[in-house]
Structure formats: C-alpha cells, structure tokens
CSV table of C-alpha atoms and ligand atoms in Angstrom, one decimal:
chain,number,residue,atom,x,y,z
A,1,UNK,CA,-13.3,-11.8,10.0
A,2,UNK,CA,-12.6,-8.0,10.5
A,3,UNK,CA,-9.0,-7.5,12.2
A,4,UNK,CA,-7.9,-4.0,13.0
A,5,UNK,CA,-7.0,-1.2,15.3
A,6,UNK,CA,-9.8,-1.7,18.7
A,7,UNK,CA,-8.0,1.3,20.3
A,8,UNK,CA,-5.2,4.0,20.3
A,9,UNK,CA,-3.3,6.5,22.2
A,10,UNK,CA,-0.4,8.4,22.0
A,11,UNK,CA,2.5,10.0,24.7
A,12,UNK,CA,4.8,12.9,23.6
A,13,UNK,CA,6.9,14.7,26.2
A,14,UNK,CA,6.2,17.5,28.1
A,15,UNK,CA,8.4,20.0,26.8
A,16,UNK,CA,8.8,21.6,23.0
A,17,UNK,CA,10.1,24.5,21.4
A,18,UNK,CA,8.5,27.0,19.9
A,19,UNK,CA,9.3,26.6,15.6
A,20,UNK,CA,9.2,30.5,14.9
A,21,UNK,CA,11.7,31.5,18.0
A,22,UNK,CA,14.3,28.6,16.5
A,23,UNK,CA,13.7,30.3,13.0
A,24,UNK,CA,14.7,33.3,14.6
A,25,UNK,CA,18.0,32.1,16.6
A,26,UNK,CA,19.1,30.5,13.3
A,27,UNK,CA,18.7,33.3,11.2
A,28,UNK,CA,15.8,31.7,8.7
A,29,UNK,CA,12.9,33.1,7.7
A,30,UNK,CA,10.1,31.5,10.1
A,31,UNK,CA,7.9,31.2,7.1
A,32,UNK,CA,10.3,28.6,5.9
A,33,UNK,CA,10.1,26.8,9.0
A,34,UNK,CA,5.7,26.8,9.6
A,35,UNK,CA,4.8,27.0,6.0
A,36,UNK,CA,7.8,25.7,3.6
A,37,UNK,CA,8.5,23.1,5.7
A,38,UNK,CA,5.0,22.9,7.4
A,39,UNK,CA,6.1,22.7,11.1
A,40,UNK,CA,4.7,24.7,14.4
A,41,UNK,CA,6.2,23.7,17.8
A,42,UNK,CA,8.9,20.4,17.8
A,43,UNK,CA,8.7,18.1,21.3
A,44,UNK,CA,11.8,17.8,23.1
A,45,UNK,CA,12.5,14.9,25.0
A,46,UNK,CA,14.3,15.1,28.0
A,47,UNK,CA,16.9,12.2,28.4
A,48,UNK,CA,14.6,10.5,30.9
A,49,UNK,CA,12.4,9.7,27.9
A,50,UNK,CA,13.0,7.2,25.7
A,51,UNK,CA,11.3,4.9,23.7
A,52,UNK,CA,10.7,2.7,26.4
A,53,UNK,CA,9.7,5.5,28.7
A,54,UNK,CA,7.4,7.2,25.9
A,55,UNK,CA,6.1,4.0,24.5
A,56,UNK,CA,5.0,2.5,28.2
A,57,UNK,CA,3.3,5.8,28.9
A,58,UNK,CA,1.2,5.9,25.8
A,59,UNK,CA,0.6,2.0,26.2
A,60,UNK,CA,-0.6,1.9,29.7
A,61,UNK,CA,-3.4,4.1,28.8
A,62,UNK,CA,-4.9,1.0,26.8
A,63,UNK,CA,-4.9,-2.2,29.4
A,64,UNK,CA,-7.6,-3.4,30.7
A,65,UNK,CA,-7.1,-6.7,32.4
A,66,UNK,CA,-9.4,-8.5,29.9
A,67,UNK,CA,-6.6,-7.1,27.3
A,68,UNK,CA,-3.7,-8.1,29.5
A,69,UNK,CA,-5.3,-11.8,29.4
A,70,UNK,CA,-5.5,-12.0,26.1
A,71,UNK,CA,-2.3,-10.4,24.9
A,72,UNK,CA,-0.3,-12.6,22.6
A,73,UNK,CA,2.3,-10.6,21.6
A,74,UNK,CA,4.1,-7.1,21.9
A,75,UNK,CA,5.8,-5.6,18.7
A,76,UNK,CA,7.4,-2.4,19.3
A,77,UNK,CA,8.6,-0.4,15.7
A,78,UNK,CA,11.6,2.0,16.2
A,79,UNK,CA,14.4,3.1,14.9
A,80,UNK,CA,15.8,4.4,18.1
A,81,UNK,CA,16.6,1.2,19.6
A,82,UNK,CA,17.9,1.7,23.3
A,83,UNK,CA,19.9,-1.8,22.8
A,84,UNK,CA,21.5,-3.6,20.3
A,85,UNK,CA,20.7,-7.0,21.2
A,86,UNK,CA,17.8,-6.5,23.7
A,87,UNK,CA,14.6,-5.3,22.4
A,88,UNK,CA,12.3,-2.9,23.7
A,89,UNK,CA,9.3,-4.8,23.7
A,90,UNK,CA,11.4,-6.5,26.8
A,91,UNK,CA,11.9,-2.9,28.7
A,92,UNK,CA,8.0,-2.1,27.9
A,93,UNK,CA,7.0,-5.7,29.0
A,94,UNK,CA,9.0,-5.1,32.4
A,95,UNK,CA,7.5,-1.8,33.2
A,96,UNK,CA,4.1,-2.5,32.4
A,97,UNK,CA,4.2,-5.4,34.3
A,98,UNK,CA,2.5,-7.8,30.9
A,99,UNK,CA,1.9,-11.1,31.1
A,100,UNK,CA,5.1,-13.7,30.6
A,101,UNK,CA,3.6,-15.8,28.3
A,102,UNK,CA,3.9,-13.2,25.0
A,103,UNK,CA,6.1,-12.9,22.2
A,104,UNK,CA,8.1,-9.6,22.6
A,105,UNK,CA,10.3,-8.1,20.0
A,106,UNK,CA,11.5,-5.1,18.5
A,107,UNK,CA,11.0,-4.6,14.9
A,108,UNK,CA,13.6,-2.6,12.6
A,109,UNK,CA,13.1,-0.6,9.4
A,110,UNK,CA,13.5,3.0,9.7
A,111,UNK,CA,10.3,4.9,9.6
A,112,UNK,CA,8.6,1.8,7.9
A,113,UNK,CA,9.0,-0.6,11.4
A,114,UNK,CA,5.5,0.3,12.8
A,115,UNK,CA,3.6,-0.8,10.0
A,116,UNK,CA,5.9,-3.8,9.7
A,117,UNK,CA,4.6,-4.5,13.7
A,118,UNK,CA,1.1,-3.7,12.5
A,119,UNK,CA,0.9,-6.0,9.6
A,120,UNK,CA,2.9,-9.1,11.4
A,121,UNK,CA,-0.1,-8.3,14.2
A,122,UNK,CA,-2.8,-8.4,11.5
A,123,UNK,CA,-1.6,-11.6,10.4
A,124,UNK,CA,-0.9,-13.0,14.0
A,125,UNK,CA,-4.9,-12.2,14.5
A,126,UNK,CA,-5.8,-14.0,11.2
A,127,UNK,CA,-4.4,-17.0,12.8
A,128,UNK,CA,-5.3,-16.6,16.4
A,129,UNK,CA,-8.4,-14.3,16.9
A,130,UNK,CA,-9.0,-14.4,20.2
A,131,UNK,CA,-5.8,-12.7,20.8
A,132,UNK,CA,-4.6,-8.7,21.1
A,133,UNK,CA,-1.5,-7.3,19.7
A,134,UNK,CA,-0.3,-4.5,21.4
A,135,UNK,CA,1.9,-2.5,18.9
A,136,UNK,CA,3.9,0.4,19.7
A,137,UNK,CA,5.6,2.9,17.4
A,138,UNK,CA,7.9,4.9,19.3
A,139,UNK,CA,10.9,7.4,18.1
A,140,UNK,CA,13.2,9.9,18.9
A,141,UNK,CA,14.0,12.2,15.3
A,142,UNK,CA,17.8,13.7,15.8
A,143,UNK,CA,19.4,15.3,13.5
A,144,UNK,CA,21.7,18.3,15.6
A,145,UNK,CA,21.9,21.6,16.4
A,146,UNK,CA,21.7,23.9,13.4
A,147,UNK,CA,21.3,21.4,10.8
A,148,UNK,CA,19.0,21.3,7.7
A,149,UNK,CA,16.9,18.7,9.4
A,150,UNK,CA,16.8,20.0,13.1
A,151,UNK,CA,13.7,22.1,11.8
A,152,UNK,CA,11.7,18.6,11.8
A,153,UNK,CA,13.4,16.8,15.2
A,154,UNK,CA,10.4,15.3,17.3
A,155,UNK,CA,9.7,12.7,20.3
A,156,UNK,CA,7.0,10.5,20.9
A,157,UNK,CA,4.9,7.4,20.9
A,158,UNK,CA,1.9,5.5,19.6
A,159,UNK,CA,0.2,2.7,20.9
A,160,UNK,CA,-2.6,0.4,19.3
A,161,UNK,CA,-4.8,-2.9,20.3
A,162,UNK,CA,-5.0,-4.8,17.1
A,163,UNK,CA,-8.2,-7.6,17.6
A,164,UNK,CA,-10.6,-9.3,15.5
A,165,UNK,CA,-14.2,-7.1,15.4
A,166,UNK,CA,-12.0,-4.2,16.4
A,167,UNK,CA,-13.9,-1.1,17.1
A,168,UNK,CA,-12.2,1.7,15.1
A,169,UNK,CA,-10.7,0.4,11.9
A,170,UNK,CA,-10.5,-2.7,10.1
A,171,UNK,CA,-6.8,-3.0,8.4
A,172,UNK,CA,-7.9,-4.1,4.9
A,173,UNK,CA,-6.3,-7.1,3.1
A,174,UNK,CA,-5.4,-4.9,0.3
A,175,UNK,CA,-2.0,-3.8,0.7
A,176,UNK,CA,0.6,-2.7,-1.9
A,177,UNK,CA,4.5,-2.3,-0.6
A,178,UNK,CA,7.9,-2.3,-2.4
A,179,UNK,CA,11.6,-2.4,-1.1
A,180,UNK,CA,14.7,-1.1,-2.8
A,181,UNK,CA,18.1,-0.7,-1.1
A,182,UNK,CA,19.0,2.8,-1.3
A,183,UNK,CA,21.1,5.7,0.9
A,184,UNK,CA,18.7,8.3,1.6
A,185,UNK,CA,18.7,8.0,5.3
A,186,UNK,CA,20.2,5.9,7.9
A,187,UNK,CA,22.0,6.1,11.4
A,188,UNK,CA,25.3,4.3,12.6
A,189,UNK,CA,25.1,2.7,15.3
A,190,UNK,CA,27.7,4.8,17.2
A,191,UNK,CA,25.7,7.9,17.1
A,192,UNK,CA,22.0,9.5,18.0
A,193,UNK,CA,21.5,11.8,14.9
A,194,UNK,CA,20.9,10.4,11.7
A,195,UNK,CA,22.1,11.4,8.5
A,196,UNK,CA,19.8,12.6,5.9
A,197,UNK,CA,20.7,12.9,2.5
A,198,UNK,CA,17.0,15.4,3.0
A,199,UNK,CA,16.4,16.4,-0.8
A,200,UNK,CA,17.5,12.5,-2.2
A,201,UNK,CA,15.0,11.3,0.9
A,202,UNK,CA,12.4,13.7,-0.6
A,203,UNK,CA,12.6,12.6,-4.4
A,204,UNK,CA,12.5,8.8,-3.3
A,205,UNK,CA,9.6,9.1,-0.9
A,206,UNK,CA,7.4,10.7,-3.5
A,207,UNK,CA,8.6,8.3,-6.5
A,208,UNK,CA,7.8,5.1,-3.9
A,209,UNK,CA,4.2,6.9,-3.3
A,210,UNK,CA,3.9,7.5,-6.8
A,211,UNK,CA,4.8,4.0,-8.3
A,212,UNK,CA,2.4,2.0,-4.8
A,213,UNK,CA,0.0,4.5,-5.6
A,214,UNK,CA,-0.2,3.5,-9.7
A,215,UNK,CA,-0.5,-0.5,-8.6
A,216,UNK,CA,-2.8,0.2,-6.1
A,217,UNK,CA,-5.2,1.6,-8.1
A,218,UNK,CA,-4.8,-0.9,-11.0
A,219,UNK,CA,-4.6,-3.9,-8.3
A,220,UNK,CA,-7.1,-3.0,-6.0
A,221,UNK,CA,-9.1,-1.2,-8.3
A,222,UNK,CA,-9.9,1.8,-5.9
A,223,UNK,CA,-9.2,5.4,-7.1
A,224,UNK,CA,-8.9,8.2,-5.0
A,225,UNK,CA,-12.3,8.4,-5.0
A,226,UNK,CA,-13.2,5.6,-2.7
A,227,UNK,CA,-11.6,7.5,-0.1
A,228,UNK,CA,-12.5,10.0,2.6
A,229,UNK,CA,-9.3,10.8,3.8
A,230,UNK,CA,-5.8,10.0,2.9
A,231,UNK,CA,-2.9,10.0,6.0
A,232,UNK,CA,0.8,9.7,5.2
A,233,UNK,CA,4.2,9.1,6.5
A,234,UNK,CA,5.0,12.8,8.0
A,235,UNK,CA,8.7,13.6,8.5
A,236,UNK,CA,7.7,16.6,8.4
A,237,UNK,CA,3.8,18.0,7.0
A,238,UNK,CA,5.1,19.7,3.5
A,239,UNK,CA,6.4,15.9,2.4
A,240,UNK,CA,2.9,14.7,3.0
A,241,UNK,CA,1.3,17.5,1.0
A,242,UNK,CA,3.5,16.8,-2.1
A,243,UNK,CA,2.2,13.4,-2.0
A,244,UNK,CA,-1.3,14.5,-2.1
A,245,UNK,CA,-0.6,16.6,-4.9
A,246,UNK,CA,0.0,13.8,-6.8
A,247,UNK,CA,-3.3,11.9,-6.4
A,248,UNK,CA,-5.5,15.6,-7.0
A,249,UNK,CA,-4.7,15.8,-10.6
A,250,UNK,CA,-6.9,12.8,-11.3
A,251,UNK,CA,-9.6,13.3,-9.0
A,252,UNK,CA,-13.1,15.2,-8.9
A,253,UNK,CA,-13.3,18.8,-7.6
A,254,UNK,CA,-15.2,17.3,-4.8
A,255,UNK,CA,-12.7,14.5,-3.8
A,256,UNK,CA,-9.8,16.9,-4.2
A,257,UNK,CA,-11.6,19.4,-1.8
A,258,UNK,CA,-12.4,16.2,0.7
A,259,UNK,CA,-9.0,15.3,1.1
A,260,UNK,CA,-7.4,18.1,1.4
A,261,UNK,CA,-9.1,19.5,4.1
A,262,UNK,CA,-8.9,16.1,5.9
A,263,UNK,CA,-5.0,15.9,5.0
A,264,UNK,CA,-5.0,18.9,6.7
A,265,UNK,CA,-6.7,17.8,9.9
A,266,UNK,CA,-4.0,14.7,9.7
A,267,UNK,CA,-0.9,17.0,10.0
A,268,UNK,CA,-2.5,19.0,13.4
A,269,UNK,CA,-0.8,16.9,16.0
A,270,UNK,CA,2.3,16.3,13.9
A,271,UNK,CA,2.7,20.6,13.4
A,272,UNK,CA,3.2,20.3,17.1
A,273,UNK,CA,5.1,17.5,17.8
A,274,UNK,CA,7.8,17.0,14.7
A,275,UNK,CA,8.6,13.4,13.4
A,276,UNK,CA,8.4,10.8,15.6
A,277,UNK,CA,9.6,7.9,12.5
A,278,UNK,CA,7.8,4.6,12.9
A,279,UNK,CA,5.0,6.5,15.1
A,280,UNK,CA,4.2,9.6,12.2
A,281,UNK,CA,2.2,7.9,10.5
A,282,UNK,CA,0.0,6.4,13.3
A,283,UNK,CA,-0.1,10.0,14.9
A,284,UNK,CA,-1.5,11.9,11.6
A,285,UNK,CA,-4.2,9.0,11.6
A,286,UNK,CA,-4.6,9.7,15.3
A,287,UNK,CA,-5.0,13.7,14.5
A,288,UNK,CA,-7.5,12.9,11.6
A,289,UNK,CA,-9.7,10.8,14.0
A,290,UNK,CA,-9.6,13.1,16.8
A,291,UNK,CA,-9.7,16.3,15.0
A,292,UNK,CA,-12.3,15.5,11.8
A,293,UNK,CA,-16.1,15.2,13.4
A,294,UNK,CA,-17.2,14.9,9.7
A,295,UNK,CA,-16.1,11.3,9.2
A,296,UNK,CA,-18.5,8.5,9.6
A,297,UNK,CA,-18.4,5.1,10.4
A,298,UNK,CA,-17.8,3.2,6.3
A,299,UNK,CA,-15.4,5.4,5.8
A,300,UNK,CA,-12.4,4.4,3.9
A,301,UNK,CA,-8.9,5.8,5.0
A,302,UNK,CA,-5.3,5.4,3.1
A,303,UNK,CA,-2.3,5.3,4.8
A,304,UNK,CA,0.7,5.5,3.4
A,305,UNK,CA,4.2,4.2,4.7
A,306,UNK,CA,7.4,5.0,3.9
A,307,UNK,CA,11.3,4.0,5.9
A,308,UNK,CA,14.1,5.1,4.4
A,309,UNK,CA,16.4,2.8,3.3
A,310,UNK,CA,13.7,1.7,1.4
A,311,UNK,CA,10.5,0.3,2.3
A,312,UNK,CA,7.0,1.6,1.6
A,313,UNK,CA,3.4,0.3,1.6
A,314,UNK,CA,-0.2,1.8,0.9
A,315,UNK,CA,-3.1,0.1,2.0
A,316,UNK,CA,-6.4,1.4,3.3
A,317,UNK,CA,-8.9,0.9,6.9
A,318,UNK,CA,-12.3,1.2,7.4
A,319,UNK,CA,-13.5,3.0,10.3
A,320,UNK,CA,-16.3,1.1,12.2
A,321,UNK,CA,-19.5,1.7,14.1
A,322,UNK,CA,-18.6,3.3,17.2
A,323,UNK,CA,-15.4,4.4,16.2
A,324,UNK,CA,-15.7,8.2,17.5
A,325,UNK,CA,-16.9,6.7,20.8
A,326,UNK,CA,-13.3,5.1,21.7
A,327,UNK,CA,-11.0,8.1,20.9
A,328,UNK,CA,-9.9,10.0,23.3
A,329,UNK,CA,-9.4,13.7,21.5
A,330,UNK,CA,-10.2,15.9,24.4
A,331,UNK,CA,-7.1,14.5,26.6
A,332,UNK,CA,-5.1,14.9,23.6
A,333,UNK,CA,-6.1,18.4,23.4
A,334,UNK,CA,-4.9,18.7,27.2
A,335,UNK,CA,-1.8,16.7,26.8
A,336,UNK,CA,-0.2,18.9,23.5
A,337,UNK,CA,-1.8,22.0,25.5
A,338,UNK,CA,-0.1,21.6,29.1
A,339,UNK,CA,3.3,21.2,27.7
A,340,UNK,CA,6.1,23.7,28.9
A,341,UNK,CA,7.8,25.8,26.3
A,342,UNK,CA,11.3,26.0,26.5
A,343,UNK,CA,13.5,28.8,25.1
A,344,UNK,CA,16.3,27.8,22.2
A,345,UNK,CA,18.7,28.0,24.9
A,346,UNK,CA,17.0,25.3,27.3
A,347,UNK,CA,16.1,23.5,24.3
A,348,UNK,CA,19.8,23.3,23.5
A,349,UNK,CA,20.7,22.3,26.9
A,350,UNK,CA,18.1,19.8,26.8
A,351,UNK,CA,19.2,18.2,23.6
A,352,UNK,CA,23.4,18.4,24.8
A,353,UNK,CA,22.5,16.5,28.1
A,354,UNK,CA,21.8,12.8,26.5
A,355,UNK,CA,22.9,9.1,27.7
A,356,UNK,CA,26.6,8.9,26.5
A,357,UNK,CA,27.6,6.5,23.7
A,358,UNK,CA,30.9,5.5,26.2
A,359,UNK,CA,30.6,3.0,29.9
A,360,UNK,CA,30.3,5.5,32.1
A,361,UNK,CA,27.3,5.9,34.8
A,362,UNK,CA,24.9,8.6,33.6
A,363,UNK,CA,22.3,10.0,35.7
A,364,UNK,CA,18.8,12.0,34.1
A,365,UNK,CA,18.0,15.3,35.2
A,366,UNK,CA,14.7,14.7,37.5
A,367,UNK,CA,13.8,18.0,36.8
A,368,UNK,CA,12.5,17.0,33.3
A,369,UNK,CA,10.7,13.8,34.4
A,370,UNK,CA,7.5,13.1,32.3
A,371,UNK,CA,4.8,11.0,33.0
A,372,UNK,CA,4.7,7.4,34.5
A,373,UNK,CA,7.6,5.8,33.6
A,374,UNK,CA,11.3,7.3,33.2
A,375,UNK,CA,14.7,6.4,32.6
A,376,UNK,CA,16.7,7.5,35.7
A,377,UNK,CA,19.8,6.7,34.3
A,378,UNK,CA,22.4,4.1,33.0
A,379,UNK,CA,24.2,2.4,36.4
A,380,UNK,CA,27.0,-0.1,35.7
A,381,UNK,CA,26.4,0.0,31.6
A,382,UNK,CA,22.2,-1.4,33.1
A,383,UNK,CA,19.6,0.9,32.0
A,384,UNK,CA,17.3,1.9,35.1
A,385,UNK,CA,13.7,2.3,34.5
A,386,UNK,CA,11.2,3.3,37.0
A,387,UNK,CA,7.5,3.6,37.5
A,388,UNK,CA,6.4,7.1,39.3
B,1,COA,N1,8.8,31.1,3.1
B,1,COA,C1,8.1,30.0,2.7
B,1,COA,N2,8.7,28.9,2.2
B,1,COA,C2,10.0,28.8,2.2
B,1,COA,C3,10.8,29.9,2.6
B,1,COA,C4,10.2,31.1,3.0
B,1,COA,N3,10.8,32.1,3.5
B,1,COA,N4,12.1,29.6,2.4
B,1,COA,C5,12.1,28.3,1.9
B,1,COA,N5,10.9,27.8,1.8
B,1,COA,C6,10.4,26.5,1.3
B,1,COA,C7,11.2,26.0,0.1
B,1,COA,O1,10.8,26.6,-1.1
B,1,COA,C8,11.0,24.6,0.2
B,1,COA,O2,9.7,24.2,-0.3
B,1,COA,P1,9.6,23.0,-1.4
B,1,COA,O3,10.1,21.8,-0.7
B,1,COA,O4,8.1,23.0,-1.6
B,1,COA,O5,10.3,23.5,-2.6
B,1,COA,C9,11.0,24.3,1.7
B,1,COA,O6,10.7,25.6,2.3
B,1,COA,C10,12.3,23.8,2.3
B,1,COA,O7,13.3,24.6,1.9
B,1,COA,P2,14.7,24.0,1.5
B,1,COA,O8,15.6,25.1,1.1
B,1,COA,O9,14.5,22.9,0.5
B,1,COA,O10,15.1,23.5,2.9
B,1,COA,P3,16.4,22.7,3.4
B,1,COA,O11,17.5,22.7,2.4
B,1,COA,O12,16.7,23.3,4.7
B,1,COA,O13,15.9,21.2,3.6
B,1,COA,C11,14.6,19.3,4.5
B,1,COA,C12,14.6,20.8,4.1
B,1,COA,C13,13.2,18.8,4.8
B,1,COA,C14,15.1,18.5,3.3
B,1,COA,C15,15.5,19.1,5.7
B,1,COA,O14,14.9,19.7,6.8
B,1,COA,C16,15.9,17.7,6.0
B,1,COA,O15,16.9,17.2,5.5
B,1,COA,N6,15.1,17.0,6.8
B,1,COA,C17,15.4,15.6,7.3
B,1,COA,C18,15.2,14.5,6.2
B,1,COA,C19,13.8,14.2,6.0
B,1,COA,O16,12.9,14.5,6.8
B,1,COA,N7,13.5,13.5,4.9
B,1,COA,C20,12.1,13.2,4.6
B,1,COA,C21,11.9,11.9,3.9
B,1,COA,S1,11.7,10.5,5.0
C-alpha cells in the first residue's frame, strides 16, 4: 500500500520586512543578508498569529467533509507551543470545528517535530488505511532585535493530508534518522527567543546530514543519482546549500546540475518568508512542487530533517500521477505577493507588542488581523480565539 502526502498548503502572515532595508538599519552589508546568508524578505507575525491561528488558516484550506469523516488523528509539530500542558492540536481542533472522535496532540522536538508528526501519521495509515492524518507544522523563529540570528526570524504554517493512494507523494519506507543530545539550540520555557549557539548549530547540522547521508546510501542503496531533487531543513537557504555541496562531489555533471537548480527552486518561498522550524522543511518541498514544472510524476525527492537538540532523518517520496494537478502554486504566488511591507521601525513595533510571559489580560492589535482565525487576546490567563 502507498501512504503519503494527498494534499498541502501553507499560511504565512500578511506582513514582512524587506531583508536589504534591515541590512541597512543594522549597519551590514545587505549582501551578507540575501546572498551569505541567502535570505530576501522575513514574515512578521503580528501577535494575533500564532500557531494555532497560522496552522488553522493553512489547514482549513484542506477539509472536505469526506476528509473531516475520515480524520483519525491531528498531530501538530512545533516548537512554539502556546501551552505547556494543552496542545495545539486542541486549539486547532476547536477552531476548525473537527470531528470529536480524533486523537489530538502536539508533538515536540525543535525543528525535527513535523516529521516526527509525519512519520507517526505514516505509520497510523499503515495500520488503519482508511483513515487521514491531518499534520500541521507550524512556528514562530525569534531570536531579537539586532541579534546574529534576527537576519533568519520567520512565521508560518504547513498543513498536509497523509492517506493511503495519496495523490502527490508516497513517504517511502526507507528512512535513516539519528539522535544525539547536544546544546546547539534550544528555548527556556520563560522566554519567546531562542538561543542559538548559530556557528555550533551549523557544524552539527551538516555533520548529522553528512553521517544519514553515508548510511543512507549504503543502507538503502540509492545515490544521489536516484534523485531529481533534494529539499532540506532551511533555517535559513545558505545552511541548505552547504549540505548540497556535500552530495555534488560524488555525483555526475548532469545530477549535480539537476539538483542544484531544483535546490534552488526549493529555497523560493523560504527567501521570503525566513524559518518557520518544524514547517521549513515542508515549505521548501512546497516551493519545489509549486515552482519546478520540470518534475514528473516517478520522481524521487529527498528530504532532509534536522531539530536541534539533536534529531535528524533523511528519507525520500515519490511524486505520483496527478501530482501537479492538486497543488495550488498560483494562490501561493498571490498570497507571498499581497503581503504589506512594513518599514524596520513597524517591524520593530510589531515584534515588541507580543502576549506577556506574566497573568495579566492582553489584548491584540486588530489592525494586524490575518486571515480566518486570530488570537484576540489572553482574558483571565484563557487564550481567546476567533473565527472571522
Ligand atoms: N557578502 C556576501 N556574503 C557575506 C558578506 C557579504 N558582505 N558578509 C558575510 N557573508 C557571509 C559569510 O562569509 C558567511 O558565509 P559562510 O557561512 O558560507 O561562511 C555568511 O555570510 C554568514 O556570515 P557570518 O559572519 O558567519 O554571520 P553571523 O555570525 O551573523 O551568523 C548565523 C550567521 C546563521 C549563524 C546566525 O544568523 C544565526 O545564529 N542564526 C540562527 C541559528 C540557526 O539558524 N542555526 C541553523 C541550524 S538549525
């Protein structure tokens, strides 16, 4: 039985900054920001968008109510948890009105917790195949004003259908993943930003890549080769290109050319929007499909994962029949191209007016409502949602 992703969509908020004009307020060289780092535009979330807000707006795009029937679960990967004890999948489940007989939970491991959803989903389907998995990957990247990793900030959310006979990809039973503790990223649980040792971060993403990549190959007995495209893990694009650079050396001219170029149509939507953690990896696949008319149904795509911390995993999909007939590239165009650019100083305002870590009632600025669904504030220590 095929199992795999039957459709996908994605929400980012309306608003973003413009990469070159932050360059320029911080005093760097915007040629460190859009080709060193490999960044264009960053979203900026407003604090009625969360991950609840972001992934219910990108989800509701995919129920039909044949797939609200059949739903058997709802698995929601973050790292930006809006409770500590509630998940998510609870807040999504509320607003979108799903079915009460589900399984929905929230699923922690930094960048990693959206394949971690995708892969318990896969399974789930093995067992029960007239079912659909909705999984959501859903983040807000915060690192602060004027710090080394504001540059790849981002906001958004990406929602897939896993099924049996799914009609884009098939998730391939040929995963390789590893886990080691280490500190090369991580956020306490009494603040927004994280804290990114960036360069350690770096090193140990490409040595995880690296060592998946070497066991893959021997394991699965692929080489780079066998694949038309290869999607990674973006943080930001540059730290997806040094892991390309690794597989090149051993390939053809041909496959080096393929794959480059495709890596490049990957990073498109992630140039525009920044990091969104669990969700990066599922948006550069998202870019690749909607932005690459070359690929044809057989083809065979690698995805890498990596969450700090760490966990990683490499394993590969293959894109199906009528694959190019379910995206939905042109209202992706419209959404990334209708946003509102907001000046540094807007952008900073934006950023400084979040829900307090403290009791008190907080109220969101309806200005910067977005979509559907919004957080309208936090009454009595209760966060309150609400469908537009
Ligand atoms: N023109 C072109 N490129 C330039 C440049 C310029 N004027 N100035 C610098 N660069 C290049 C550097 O050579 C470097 O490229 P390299 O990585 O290929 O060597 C790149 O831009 C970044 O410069 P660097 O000085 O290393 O940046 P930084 O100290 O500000 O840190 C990050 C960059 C990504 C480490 C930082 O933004 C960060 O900590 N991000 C958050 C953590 C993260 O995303 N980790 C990823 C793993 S999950």
């Amino acid at each position: 039985m095929k199992i795999g992703i039957d459709a996908i969509a994605m929400d980012t908020p309306d608003f973003y900054v413009d990469l070159v004009k932050l360059a320029q307020v911080r005093g760097d060289d915007p040629d460190k920001y859009t080709i060193g780092i490999g960044q264009d535009e960053q979203a900026v979330p407003p604090s009625s968008q969360d991950i609840v807000t972001m992934g219910a707006n990108a989800a509701t795009k995919l129920l039909t109510p044949a797939i609200r029937a059949s739903l058997g679960m709802v698995l929601v990967g973050t790292e930006s948890g809006v409770d500590a004890s509630k998940s998510s999948a609870l807040f999504i489940h509320d607003l979108l009105a799903l079915p009460e007989w589900v399984r929905a939970v929230e699923l922690k491991e930094a960048c990693y917790g959206g394949t971690a959803a995708l892969m318990m989903a896969r399974d789930y389907i093995a067992a029960h195949p007239d079912k659909t998995v909705l999984v959501i990957a859903a983040d807000i990247a915060r690192y602060g004003l004027a710090t080394a990793g504001e540059v790849t900030q981002g906001a958004g959310a990406v929602a897939m259908l896993i099924k049996a006979e799914p009609h884009i990809m098939t998730i391939e039973d040929d995963s390789v993943y590893r886990s080691e503790s280490i500190d090369d990223f991580w956020r306490p649980v009494y603040q927004d930003t994280a804290i990114a040792q960036g360069k350690y971060s770096t090193e140990q993403y490409l040595a995880f890549f690296q060592a998946i990549w070497s066991r893959y190959q021997t394991q699965r007995h692929h080489t780079a080769s066998d694949f038309a495209a290869m999607t990674f893990h973006l943080p930001y694009t540059k730290m997806g290109k040094k892991a390309l650079k690794l597989v090149l050396p051993d390939t053809d001219e041909a496959t080096g050319e393929r794959l480059q170029r495709r890596f490049e149509a990957s990073t498109r939507y992630c140039r525009r929007v920044g990091n969104i953690y669990t969700g990066s990896l599922y948006l550069g696949l998202l870019s690749l499909l909607d932005n690459d008319t070359s690929l044809k149904a057989g083809d065979r795509i690698g995805l890498f994962s990596y969450g700090s911390g760490a966990v990683a995993e490499f394993f590969s999909g293959i894109l199906q029949p009528d694959f190019a007939a379910q995206l939905h590239a042109a209202n992706h165009a419209k959404m990334l191209a209708d946003r509102q650019e907001l000046t540094v100083p807007e952008y900073e305002a934006v950023f400084s007016d979040k829900v307090p870590y403290d009791p008190e009632d907080y109220r969101s600025d309806p200005t910067y409502y977005h979509g559907q669904f919004v957080l309208t504030g936090v009454i009595g220590q209760e966060r309150q949602y609400q469908q537009r």
